[in-house]
mmCIF file with all atom_site columns, C-alpha atoms and ligand atoms in Angstrom:
data_model
loop_
_atom_site.group_PDB
_atom_site.id
_atom_site.type_symbol
_atom_site.label_atom_id
_atom_site.label_alt_id
_atom_site.label_comp_id
_atom_site.label_asym_id
_atom_site.label_entity_id
_atom_site.label_seq_id
_atom_site.pdbx_PDB_ins_code
_atom_site.Cartn_x
_atom_site.Cartn_y
_atom_site.Cartn_z
_atom_site.occupancy
_atom_site.B_iso_or_equiv
_atom_site.pdbx_formal_charge
_atom_site.auth_seq_id
_atom_site.auth_comp_id
_atom_site.auth_asym_id
_atom_site.auth_atom_id
_atom_site.pdbx_PDB_model_num
ATOM   1   C CA . MET A 1 1   ? 72.183 39.030 100.205 1.00 0.00 ? 1   MET A CA 1
ATOM   2   C CA . THR A 1 2   ? 72.800 40.869 96.829  1.00 0.00 ? 2   THR A CA 1
ATOM   3   C CA . LYS A 1 3   ? 74.573 43.883 97.268  1.00 0.00 ? 3   LYS A CA 1
ATOM   4   C CA . VAL A 1 4   ? 75.420 47.308 95.678  1.00 0.00 ? 4   VAL A CA 1
ATOM   5   C CA . ARG A 1 5   ? 77.999 48.153 93.212  1.00 0.00 ? 5   ARG A CA 1
ATOM   6   C CA . ILE A 1 6   ? 78.827 51.251 93.791  1.00 0.00 ? 6   ILE A CA 1
ATOM   7   C CA . ALA A 1 7   ? 82.392 52.918 92.151  1.00 0.00 ? 7   ALA A CA 1
ATOM   8   C CA . ILE A 1 8   ? 83.800 55.779 93.447  1.00 0.00 ? 8   ILE A CA 1
ATOM   9   C CA . LEU A 1 9   ? 84.765 59.190 92.170  1.00 0.00 ? 9   LEU A CA 1
ATOM   10  C CA . ALA A 1 10  ? 88.125 61.549 93.022  1.00 0.00 ? 10  ALA A CA 1
ATOM   11  C CA . SER A 1 11  ? 90.063 63.571 91.821  1.00 0.00 ? 11  SER A CA 1
ATOM   12  C CA . GLY A 1 12  ? 92.560 64.538 94.666  1.00 0.00 ? 12  GLY A CA 1
ATOM   13  C CA . SER A 1 13  ? 93.581 62.893 98.422  1.00 0.00 ? 13  SER A CA 1
ATOM   14  C CA . GLY A 1 14  ? 90.337 59.917 98.795  1.00 0.00 ? 14  GLY A CA 1
ATOM   15  C CA . SER A 1 15  ? 89.571 61.281 102.741 1.00 0.00 ? 15  SER A CA 1
ATOM   16  C CA . ASN A 1 16  ? 85.946 60.464 102.134 1.00 0.00 ? 16  ASN A CA 1
ATOM   17  C CA . ALA A 1 17  ? 86.643 57.958 99.538  1.00 0.00 ? 17  ALA A CA 1
ATOM   18  C CA . GLU A 1 18  ? 88.513 56.176 102.357 1.00 0.00 ? 18  GLU A CA 1
ATOM   19  C CA . SER A 1 19  ? 85.713 56.739 104.841 1.00 0.00 ? 19  SER A CA 1
ATOM   20  C CA . ILE A 1 20  ? 83.599 54.663 102.624 1.00 0.00 ? 20  ILE A CA 1
ATOM   21  C CA . MET A 1 21  ? 85.909 51.855 101.267 1.00 0.00 ? 21  MET A CA 1
ATOM   22  C CA . LYS A 1 22  ? 86.423 51.345 104.935 1.00 0.00 ? 22  LYS A CA 1
ATOM   23  C CA . TRP A 1 23  ? 82.827 51.338 105.670 1.00 0.00 ? 23  TRP A CA 1
ATOM   24  C CA . ALA A 1 24  ? 81.561 49.102 102.326 1.00 0.00 ? 24  ALA A CA 1
ATOM   25  C CA . ALA A 1 25  ? 84.004 46.835 103.389 1.00 0.00 ? 25  ALA A CA 1
ATOM   26  C CA . ASP A 1 26  ? 82.157 45.295 106.588 1.00 0.00 ? 26  ASP A CA 1
ATOM   27  C CA . SER A 1 27  ? 79.099 46.606 105.658 1.00 0.00 ? 27  SER A CA 1
ATOM   28  C CA . ASP A 1 28  ? 76.367 43.634 104.398 1.00 0.00 ? 28  ASP A CA 1
ATOM   29  C CA . ILE A 1 29  ? 74.238 45.886 101.511 1.00 0.00 ? 29  ILE A CA 1
ATOM   30  C CA . ALA A 1 30  ? 77.233 47.191 99.758  1.00 0.00 ? 30  ALA A CA 1
ATOM   31  C CA . GLU A 1 31  ? 80.682 47.257 97.493  1.00 0.00 ? 31  GLU A CA 1
ATOM   32  C CA . VAL A 1 32  ? 83.788 49.697 96.529  1.00 0.00 ? 32  VAL A CA 1
ATOM   33  C CA . VAL A 1 33  ? 83.766 48.207 92.812  1.00 0.00 ? 33  VAL A CA 1
ATOM   34  C CA . CYS A 1 34  ? 86.289 50.239 92.158  1.00 0.00 ? 34  CYS A CA 1
ATOM   35  C CA . VAL A 1 35  ? 87.621 53.921 92.372  1.00 0.00 ? 35  VAL A CA 1
ATOM   36  C CA . LEU A 1 36  ? 88.441 56.062 88.985  1.00 0.00 ? 36  LEU A CA 1
ATOM   37  C CA . SER A 1 37  ? 90.081 58.936 88.787  1.00 0.00 ? 37  SER A CA 1
ATOM   38  C CA . ASP A 1 38  ? 90.555 61.596 86.356  1.00 0.00 ? 38  ASP A CA 1
ATOM   39  C CA . LYS A 1 39  ? 93.990 62.189 87.642  1.00 0.00 ? 39  LYS A CA 1
ATOM   40  C CA . ARG A 1 40  ? 96.505 59.712 87.556  1.00 0.00 ? 40  ARG A CA 1
ATOM   41  C CA . LYS A 1 41  ? 98.652 61.118 90.502  1.00 0.00 ? 41  LYS A CA 1
ATOM   42  C CA . ALA A 1 42  ? 95.743 61.827 92.513  1.00 0.00 ? 42  ALA A CA 1
ATOM   43  C CA . LEU A 1 43  ? 96.325 60.391 96.151  1.00 0.00 ? 43  LEU A CA 1
ATOM   44  C CA . VAL A 1 44  ? 92.809 58.552 95.798  1.00 0.00 ? 44  VAL A CA 1
ATOM   45  C CA . LEU A 1 45  ? 94.839 55.453 93.893  1.00 0.00 ? 45  LEU A CA 1
ATOM   46  C CA . GLU A 1 46  ? 97.246 54.811 96.454  1.00 0.00 ? 46  GLU A CA 1
ATOM   47  C CA . ARG A 1 47  ? 94.201 54.766 98.876  1.00 0.00 ? 47  ARG A CA 1
ATOM   48  C CA . ALA A 1 48  ? 91.579 52.377 97.176  1.00 0.00 ? 48  ALA A CA 1
ATOM   49  C CA . LYS A 1 49  ? 95.338 49.724 96.335  1.00 0.00 ? 49  LYS A CA 1
ATOM   50  C CA . ASN A 1 50  ? 96.222 49.957 100.111 1.00 0.00 ? 50  ASN A CA 1
ATOM   51  C CA . ASN A 1 51  ? 91.541 48.633 100.557 1.00 0.00 ? 51  ASN A CA 1
ATOM   52  C CA . ASN A 1 52  ? 92.467 46.665 97.986  1.00 0.00 ? 52  ASN A CA 1
ATOM   53  C CA . VAL A 1 53  ? 89.874 48.130 95.582  1.00 0.00 ? 53  VAL A CA 1
ATOM   54  C CA . PRO A 1 54  ? 91.033 48.430 92.054  1.00 0.00 ? 54  PRO A CA 1
ATOM   55  C CA . ALA A 1 55  ? 92.218 51.686 90.893  1.00 0.00 ? 55  ALA A CA 1
ATOM   56  C CA . LEU A 1 56  ? 91.246 52.926 88.309  1.00 0.00 ? 56  LEU A CA 1
ATOM   57  C CA . ALA A 1 57  ? 93.199 56.376 85.949  1.00 0.00 ? 57  ALA A CA 1
ATOM   58  C CA . VAL A 1 58  ? 91.932 58.158 83.248  1.00 0.00 ? 58  VAL A CA 1
ATOM   59  C CA . SER A 1 59  ? 92.604 61.394 82.422  1.00 0.00 ? 59  SER A CA 1
ATOM   60  C CA . LYS A 1 60  ? 90.872 63.597 80.071  1.00 0.00 ? 60  LYS A CA 1
ATOM   61  C CA . LYS A 1 61  ? 93.485 64.526 76.719  1.00 0.00 ? 61  LYS A CA 1
ATOM   62  C CA . LYS A 1 62  ? 94.032 67.827 75.868  1.00 0.00 ? 62  LYS A CA 1
ATOM   63  C CA . ASN A 1 63  ? 91.154 69.194 73.115  1.00 0.00 ? 63  ASN A CA 1
ATOM   64  C CA . GLU A 1 64  ? 89.361 66.171 74.566  1.00 0.00 ? 64  GLU A CA 1
ATOM   65  C CA . ASP A 1 65  ? 85.730 66.255 73.533  1.00 0.00 ? 65  ASP A CA 1
ATOM   66  C CA . LYS A 1 66  ? 84.251 65.191 76.738  1.00 0.00 ? 66  LYS A CA 1
ATOM   67  C CA . THR A 1 67  ? 82.009 63.563 75.206  1.00 0.00 ? 67  THR A CA 1
ATOM   68  C CA . TYR A 1 68  ? 84.389 60.885 74.585  1.00 0.00 ? 68  TYR A CA 1
ATOM   69  C CA . PHE A 1 69  ? 85.819 61.049 77.366  1.00 0.00 ? 69  PHE A CA 1
ATOM   70  C CA . GLU A 1 70  ? 82.983 60.551 79.606  1.00 0.00 ? 70  GLU A CA 1
ATOM   71  C CA . GLN A 1 71  ? 83.556 57.394 77.469  1.00 0.00 ? 71  GLN A CA 1
ATOM   72  C CA . ARG A 1 72  ? 86.818 56.109 77.442  1.00 0.00 ? 72  ARG A CA 1
ATOM   73  C CA . MET A 1 73  ? 85.441 56.789 81.146  1.00 0.00 ? 73  MET A CA 1
ATOM   74  C CA . ILE A 1 74  ? 82.613 54.553 81.072  1.00 0.00 ? 74  ILE A CA 1
ATOM   75  C CA . ALA A 1 75  ? 83.810 52.034 79.292  1.00 0.00 ? 75  ALA A CA 1
ATOM   76  C CA . SER A 1 76  ? 86.633 51.590 82.158  1.00 0.00 ? 76  SER A CA 1
ATOM   77  C CA . LEU A 1 77  ? 83.375 51.651 84.853  1.00 0.00 ? 77  LEU A CA 1
ATOM   78  C CA . GLU A 1 78  ? 81.559 48.806 82.430  1.00 0.00 ? 78  GLU A CA 1
ATOM   79  C CA . GLY A 1 79  ? 83.836 46.001 83.846  1.00 0.00 ? 79  GLY A CA 1
ATOM   80  C CA . TYR A 1 80  ? 83.214 46.803 87.047  1.00 0.00 ? 80  TYR A CA 1
ATOM   81  C CA . ARG A 1 81  ? 78.995 46.673 86.859  1.00 0.00 ? 81  ARG A CA 1
ATOM   82  C CA . PRO A 1 82  ? 78.525 49.462 89.039  1.00 0.00 ? 82  PRO A CA 1
ATOM   83  C CA . ASP A 1 83  ? 74.855 50.319 89.876  1.00 0.00 ? 83  ASP A CA 1
ATOM   84  C CA . TRP A 1 84  ? 75.810 53.620 91.845  1.00 0.00 ? 84  TRP A CA 1
ATOM   85  C CA . ILE A 1 85  ? 78.023 56.567 91.316  1.00 0.00 ? 85  ILE A CA 1
ATOM   86  C CA . VAL A 1 86  ? 79.808 58.361 94.184  1.00 0.00 ? 86  VAL A CA 1
ATOM   87  C CA . LEU A 1 87  ? 81.505 61.201 93.804  1.00 0.00 ? 87  LEU A CA 1
ATOM   88  C CA . ALA A 1 88  ? 83.503 62.163 96.348  1.00 0.00 ? 88  ALA A CA 1
ATOM   89  C CA . GLY A 1 89  ? 85.913 65.270 95.435  1.00 0.00 ? 89  GLY A CA 1
ATOM   90  C CA . PHE A 1 90  ? 85.788 65.106 91.845  1.00 0.00 ? 90  PHE A CA 1
ATOM   91  C CA . MET A 1 91  ? 86.459 67.829 90.812  1.00 0.00 ? 91  MET A CA 1
ATOM   92  C CA . LYS A 1 92  ? 85.058 67.579 86.802  1.00 0.00 ? 92  LYS A CA 1
ATOM   93  C CA . LEU A 1 93  ? 81.256 68.358 85.850  1.00 0.00 ? 93  LEU A CA 1
ATOM   94  C CA . LEU A 1 94  ? 79.097 65.350 84.452  1.00 0.00 ? 94  LEU A CA 1
ATOM   95  C CA . GLY A 1 95  ? 78.265 66.173 80.589  1.00 0.00 ? 95  GLY A CA 1
ATOM   96  C CA . PRO A 1 96  ? 74.709 64.703 79.987  1.00 0.00 ? 96  PRO A CA 1
ATOM   97  C CA . HIS A 1 97  ? 76.130 61.140 78.222  1.00 0.00 ? 97  HIS A CA 1
ATOM   98  C CA . PHE A 1 98  ? 77.490 60.376 81.262  1.00 0.00 ? 98  PHE A CA 1
ATOM   99  C CA . LEU A 1 99  ? 74.313 61.143 83.008  1.00 0.00 ? 99  LEU A CA 1
ATOM   100 C CA . LYS A 1 100 ? 72.038 59.146 80.756  1.00 0.00 ? 100 LYS A CA 1
ATOM   101 C CA . THR A 1 101 ? 73.941 56.320 81.424  1.00 0.00 ? 101 THR A CA 1
ATOM   102 C CA . TYR A 1 102 ? 73.558 56.213 84.835  1.00 0.00 ? 102 TYR A CA 1
ATOM   103 C CA . ASP A 1 103 ? 70.450 58.093 84.582  1.00 0.00 ? 103 ASP A CA 1
ATOM   104 C CA . LYS A 1 104 ? 69.392 59.281 88.621  1.00 0.00 ? 104 LYS A CA 1
ATOM   105 C CA . LYS A 1 105 ? 72.640 56.982 90.740  1.00 0.00 ? 105 LYS A CA 1
ATOM   106 C CA . ILE A 1 106 ? 75.139 59.415 91.081  1.00 0.00 ? 106 ILE A CA 1
ATOM   107 C CA . VAL A 1 107 ? 75.105 61.768 94.321  1.00 0.00 ? 107 VAL A CA 1
ATOM   108 C CA . ASN A 1 108 ? 78.226 63.387 95.239  1.00 0.00 ? 108 ASN A CA 1
ATOM   109 C CA . ILE A 1 109 ? 79.448 65.628 98.689  1.00 0.00 ? 109 ILE A CA 1
ATOM   110 C CA . HIS A 1 110 ? 79.644 69.186 98.990  1.00 0.00 ? 110 HIS A CA 1
ATOM   111 C CA . PRO A 1 111 ? 81.109 71.250 101.026 1.00 0.00 ? 111 PRO A CA 1
ATOM   112 C CA . SER A 1 112 ? 78.137 74.097 102.300 1.00 0.00 ? 112 SER A CA 1
ATOM   113 C CA . LEU A 1 113 ? 74.615 73.846 103.254 1.00 0.00 ? 113 LEU A CA 1
ATOM   114 C CA . LEU A 1 114 ? 73.552 74.177 99.930  1.00 0.00 ? 114 LEU A CA 1
ATOM   115 C CA . PRO A 1 115 ? 72.155 76.099 97.664  1.00 0.00 ? 115 PRO A CA 1
ATOM   116 C CA . LEU A 1 116 ? 74.749 77.688 100.194 1.00 0.00 ? 116 LEU A CA 1
ATOM   117 C CA . PHE A 1 117 ? 78.200 78.939 97.781  1.00 0.00 ? 117 PHE A CA 1
ATOM   118 C CA . PRO A 1 118 ? 77.662 76.330 95.353  1.00 0.00 ? 118 PRO A CA 1
ATOM   119 C CA . GLY A 1 119 ? 81.127 75.584 93.208  1.00 0.00 ? 119 GLY A CA 1
ATOM   120 C CA . VAL A 1 120 ? 85.087 74.544 93.778  1.00 0.00 ? 120 VAL A CA 1
ATOM   121 C CA . ASP A 1 121 ? 85.786 76.397 97.137  1.00 0.00 ? 121 ASP A CA 1
ATOM   122 C CA . GLY A 1 122 ? 82.798 75.844 99.994  1.00 0.00 ? 122 GLY A CA 1
ATOM   123 C CA . TYR A 1 123 ? 84.479 76.268 102.986 1.00 0.00 ? 123 TYR A CA 1
ATOM   124 C CA . GLY A 1 124 ? 86.471 79.323 101.098 1.00 0.00 ? 124 GLY A CA 1
ATOM   125 C CA . ASP A 1 125 ? 83.412 81.291 99.842  1.00 0.00 ? 125 ASP A CA 1
ATOM   126 C CA . ALA A 1 126 ? 81.911 80.176 103.289 1.00 0.00 ? 126 ALA A CA 1
ATOM   127 C CA . PHE A 1 127 ? 84.327 81.941 105.509 1.00 0.00 ? 127 PHE A CA 1
ATOM   128 C CA . LYS A 1 128 ? 85.136 84.751 103.499 1.00 0.00 ? 128 LYS A CA 1
ATOM   129 C CA . ALA A 1 129 ? 81.028 85.330 103.981 1.00 0.00 ? 129 ALA A CA 1
ATOM   130 C CA . ASN A 1 130 ? 81.733 85.168 107.534 1.00 0.00 ? 130 ASN A CA 1
ATOM   131 C CA . VAL A 1 131 ? 79.154 82.354 107.912 1.00 0.00 ? 131 VAL A CA 1
ATOM   132 C CA . THR A 1 132 ? 78.562 81.244 111.572 1.00 0.00 ? 132 THR A CA 1
ATOM   133 C CA . GLU A 1 133 ? 77.490 78.037 110.804 1.00 0.00 ? 133 GLU A CA 1
ATOM   134 C CA . SER A 1 134 ? 78.163 76.152 108.338 1.00 0.00 ? 134 SER A CA 1
ATOM   135 C CA . GLY A 1 135 ? 77.914 72.873 107.159 1.00 0.00 ? 135 GLY A CA 1
ATOM   136 C CA . CYS A 1 136 ? 78.016 70.050 103.925 1.00 0.00 ? 136 CYS A CA 1
ATOM   137 C CA . THR A 1 137 ? 75.028 68.352 101.593 1.00 0.00 ? 137 THR A CA 1
ATOM   138 C CA . ILE A 1 138 ? 74.783 65.437 99.731  1.00 0.00 ? 138 ILE A CA 1
ATOM   139 C CA . HIS A 1 139 ? 73.029 65.377 97.110  1.00 0.00 ? 139 HIS A CA 1
ATOM   140 C CA . TYR A 1 140 ? 71.977 63.659 93.947  1.00 0.00 ? 140 TYR A CA 1
ATOM   141 C CA . VAL A 1 141 ? 73.945 64.979 91.053  1.00 0.00 ? 141 VAL A CA 1
ATOM   142 C CA . ASP A 1 142 ? 71.930 67.159 87.762  1.00 0.00 ? 142 ASP A CA 1
ATOM   143 C CA . ALA A 1 143 ? 74.041 68.840 85.004  1.00 0.00 ? 143 ALA A CA 1
ATOM   144 C CA . GLY A 1 144 ? 74.612 71.557 86.505  1.00 0.00 ? 144 GLY A CA 1
ATOM   145 C CA . MET A 1 145 ? 77.277 72.890 89.297  1.00 0.00 ? 145 MET A CA 1
ATOM   146 C CA . ASP A 1 146 ? 75.496 71.643 92.707  1.00 0.00 ? 146 ASP A CA 1
ATOM   147 C CA . THR A 1 147 ? 72.017 71.780 92.204  1.00 0.00 ? 147 THR A CA 1
ATOM   148 C CA . GLY A 1 148 ? 70.498 68.551 92.881  1.00 0.00 ? 148 GLY A CA 1
ATOM   149 C CA . GLU A 1 149 ? 68.191 67.156 94.860  1.00 0.00 ? 149 GLU A CA 1
ATOM   150 C CA . ILE A 1 150 ? 69.742 67.141 98.643  1.00 0.00 ? 150 ILE A CA 1
ATOM   151 C CA . ILE A 1 151 ? 69.289 63.532 100.448 1.00 0.00 ? 151 ILE A CA 1
ATOM   152 C CA . ALA A 1 152 ? 71.286 65.271 103.470 1.00 0.00 ? 152 ALA A CA 1
ATOM   153 C CA . GLN A 1 153 ? 72.547 67.749 105.003 1.00 0.00 ? 153 GLN A CA 1
ATOM   154 C CA . LYS A 1 154 ? 74.678 67.551 108.406 1.00 0.00 ? 154 LYS A CA 1
ATOM   155 C CA . LYS A 1 155 ? 75.203 71.288 109.807 1.00 0.00 ? 155 LYS A CA 1
ATOM   156 C CA . PHE A 1 156 ? 77.914 72.763 112.373 1.00 0.00 ? 156 PHE A CA 1
ATOM   157 C CA . ASP A 1 157 ? 79.102 75.726 114.663 1.00 0.00 ? 157 ASP A CA 1
ATOM   158 C CA . LEU A 1 158 ? 82.090 78.157 113.378 1.00 0.00 ? 158 LEU A CA 1
ATOM   159 C CA . VAL A 1 159 ? 84.212 78.625 116.563 1.00 0.00 ? 159 VAL A CA 1
ATOM   160 C CA . PRO A 1 160 ? 85.732 81.742 116.803 1.00 0.00 ? 160 PRO A CA 1
ATOM   161 C CA . GLY A 1 161 ? 88.839 82.845 115.900 1.00 0.00 ? 161 GLY A CA 1
ATOM   162 C CA . GLU A 1 162 ? 88.859 79.740 114.962 1.00 0.00 ? 162 GLU A CA 1
ATOM   163 C CA . SER A 1 163 ? 90.971 79.906 111.453 1.00 0.00 ? 163 SER A CA 1
ATOM   164 C CA . PHE A 1 164 ? 90.414 78.854 108.358 1.00 0.00 ? 164 PHE A CA 1
ATOM   165 C CA . GLU A 1 165 ? 92.347 75.928 107.954 1.00 0.00 ? 165 GLU A CA 1
ATOM   166 C CA . ASP A 1 166 ? 91.300 73.648 110.988 1.00 0.00 ? 166 ASP A CA 1
ATOM   167 C CA . PHE A 1 167 ? 87.644 74.934 110.139 1.00 0.00 ? 167 PHE A CA 1
ATOM   168 C CA . LYS A 1 168 ? 88.603 73.152 107.064 1.00 0.00 ? 168 LYS A CA 1
ATOM   169 C CA . ALA A 1 169 ? 90.201 69.561 108.677 1.00 0.00 ? 169 ALA A CA 1
ATOM   170 C CA . ARG A 1 170 ? 86.690 69.740 111.272 1.00 0.00 ? 170 ARG A CA 1
ATOM   171 C CA . GLY A 1 171 ? 84.724 70.638 108.129 1.00 0.00 ? 171 GLY A CA 1
ATOM   172 C CA . LEU A 1 172 ? 86.666 67.417 106.346 1.00 0.00 ? 172 LEU A CA 1
ATOM   173 C CA . ALA A 1 173 ? 86.213 65.185 109.146 1.00 0.00 ? 173 ALA A CA 1
ATOM   174 C CA . ILE A 1 174 ? 82.276 65.382 109.264 1.00 0.00 ? 174 ILE A CA 1
ATOM   175 C CA . GLU A 1 175 ? 82.478 64.796 106.158 1.00 0.00 ? 175 GLU A CA 1
ATOM   176 C CA . ASN A 1 176 ? 83.816 61.653 106.324 1.00 0.00 ? 176 ASN A CA 1
ATOM   177 C CA . LYS A 1 177 ? 81.493 60.250 108.868 1.00 0.00 ? 177 LYS A CA 1
ATOM   178 C CA . PHE A 1 178 ? 78.685 61.266 107.000 1.00 0.00 ? 178 PHE A CA 1
ATOM   179 C CA . TYR A 1 179 ? 79.293 60.042 103.532 1.00 0.00 ? 179 TYR A CA 1
ATOM   180 C CA . PRO A 1 180 ? 78.801 56.710 104.748 1.00 0.00 ? 180 PRO A CA 1
ATOM   181 C CA . GLU A 1 181 ? 75.921 57.140 107.593 1.00 0.00 ? 181 GLU A CA 1
ATOM   182 C CA . VAL A 1 182 ? 73.820 59.100 104.240 1.00 0.00 ? 182 VAL A CA 1
ATOM   183 C CA . LEU A 1 183 ? 74.698 55.619 101.918 1.00 0.00 ? 183 LEU A CA 1
ATOM   184 C CA . GLU A 1 184 ? 73.730 52.787 104.084 1.00 0.00 ? 184 GLU A CA 1
ATOM   185 C CA . LYS A 1 185 ? 70.359 54.161 104.587 1.00 0.00 ? 185 LYS A CA 1
ATOM   186 C CA . LEU A 1 186 ? 70.097 55.918 101.033 1.00 0.00 ? 186 LEU A CA 1
ATOM   187 C CA . PHE A 1 187 ? 71.196 51.480 100.129 1.00 0.00 ? 187 PHE A CA 1
ATOM   188 C CA . LYS A 1 188 ? 68.845 50.320 103.140 1.00 0.00 ? 188 LYS A CA 1
ATOM   189 C CA . ASP A 1 189 ? 66.136 50.834 101.092 1.00 0.00 ? 189 ASP A CA 1
ATOM   190 C CA . ILE A 1 190 ? 67.134 49.629 97.879  1.00 0.00 ? 190 ILE A CA 1
ATOM   191 C CA . VAL A 1 191 ? 68.623 45.466 98.627  1.00 0.00 ? 191 VAL A CA 1
HETATM 192 C C1 . GRF B 2 .   ? 85.235 68.024 100.053 1.00 0.00 ? 201 GRF B C1 1
HETATM 193 O O1 . GRF B 2 .   ? 85.369 68.892 101.193 1.00 0.00 ? 201 GRF B O1 1
HETATM 194 C C2 . GRF B 2 .   ? 84.358 67.640 99.185  1.00 0.00 ? 201 GRF B C2 1
HETATM 195 O O2 . GRF B 2 .   ? 83.298 67.468 99.956  1.00 0.00 ? 201 GRF B O2 1
HETATM 196 C C3 . GRF B 2 .   ? 84.887 68.628 97.769  1.00 0.00 ? 201 GRF B C3 1
HETATM 197 O O3 . GRF B 2 .   ? 86.140 67.844 97.896  1.00 0.00 ? 201 GRF B O3 1
HETATM 198 C C4 . GRF B 2 .   ? 86.491 67.286 99.229  1.00 0.00 ? 201 GRF B C4 1
HETATM 199 C C5 . GRF B 2 .   ? 87.132 65.774 98.442  1.00 0.00 ? 201 GRF B C5 1
HETATM 200 O O4 . GRF B 2 .   ? 87.714 65.683 100.105 1.00 0.00 ? 201 GRF B O4 1
HETATM 201 N N1 . GRF B 2 .   ? 83.396 67.716 97.289  1.00 0.00 ? 201 GRF B N1 1
HETATM 202 P P1 . GRF B 2 .   ? 88.425 64.134 100.199 1.00 0.00 ? 201 GRF B P1 1
HETATM 203 O O5 . GRF B 2 .   ? 89.028 63.904 98.461  1.00 0.00 ? 201 GRF B O5 1
HETATM 204 O O6 . GRF B 2 .   ? 87.261 63.280 99.943  1.00 0.00 ? 201 GRF B O6 1
HETATM 205 O O7 . GRF B 2 .   ? 89.488 64.420 101.156 1.00 0.00 ? 201 GRF B O7 1
#
């Protein structure tokens, strides 16, 4: 059976990328063909190498036009022929050029129950707002900041008195489990 070819884009630690690579390694429906980071030193690139997945670094040059930068990302990805782009902590907003190239084939995970708390610090903003429940959202990516169509959400309660660090770590562990589960369901329908 032909597998869905996934490229992961990530900027940081890559715990979600790692859980997706581990899931895909045993999957009949999907494979991770490469991991691309805009941060040369991101831990996610080490994780990719440790999982025998090609690790690509494409950083944005100072004053480089966004379209050129995205063209370089697309050129790096091209040889791996990804069908889908999976964002896992990728900290740049994608522009029209990239979105058009992978039209409706880009998904992201965001650490809040969207549309609540979009932006760079979902857990931080939710915690500061004293919410009693939080969660994460997997959604399609459009030109806005975390505004694309929602695919799935996972809620969890806050534990009264827990620290921000514990809350965030708990949330991240839930994300790591949830993301592969949702991808499995999403791709099952298309292979
Ligand atoms: C996660 O909380 C994800 O929801 C957000 O960025 C964080 C990435 O964590 N978009 P990691 O790099 O996957 O560990």
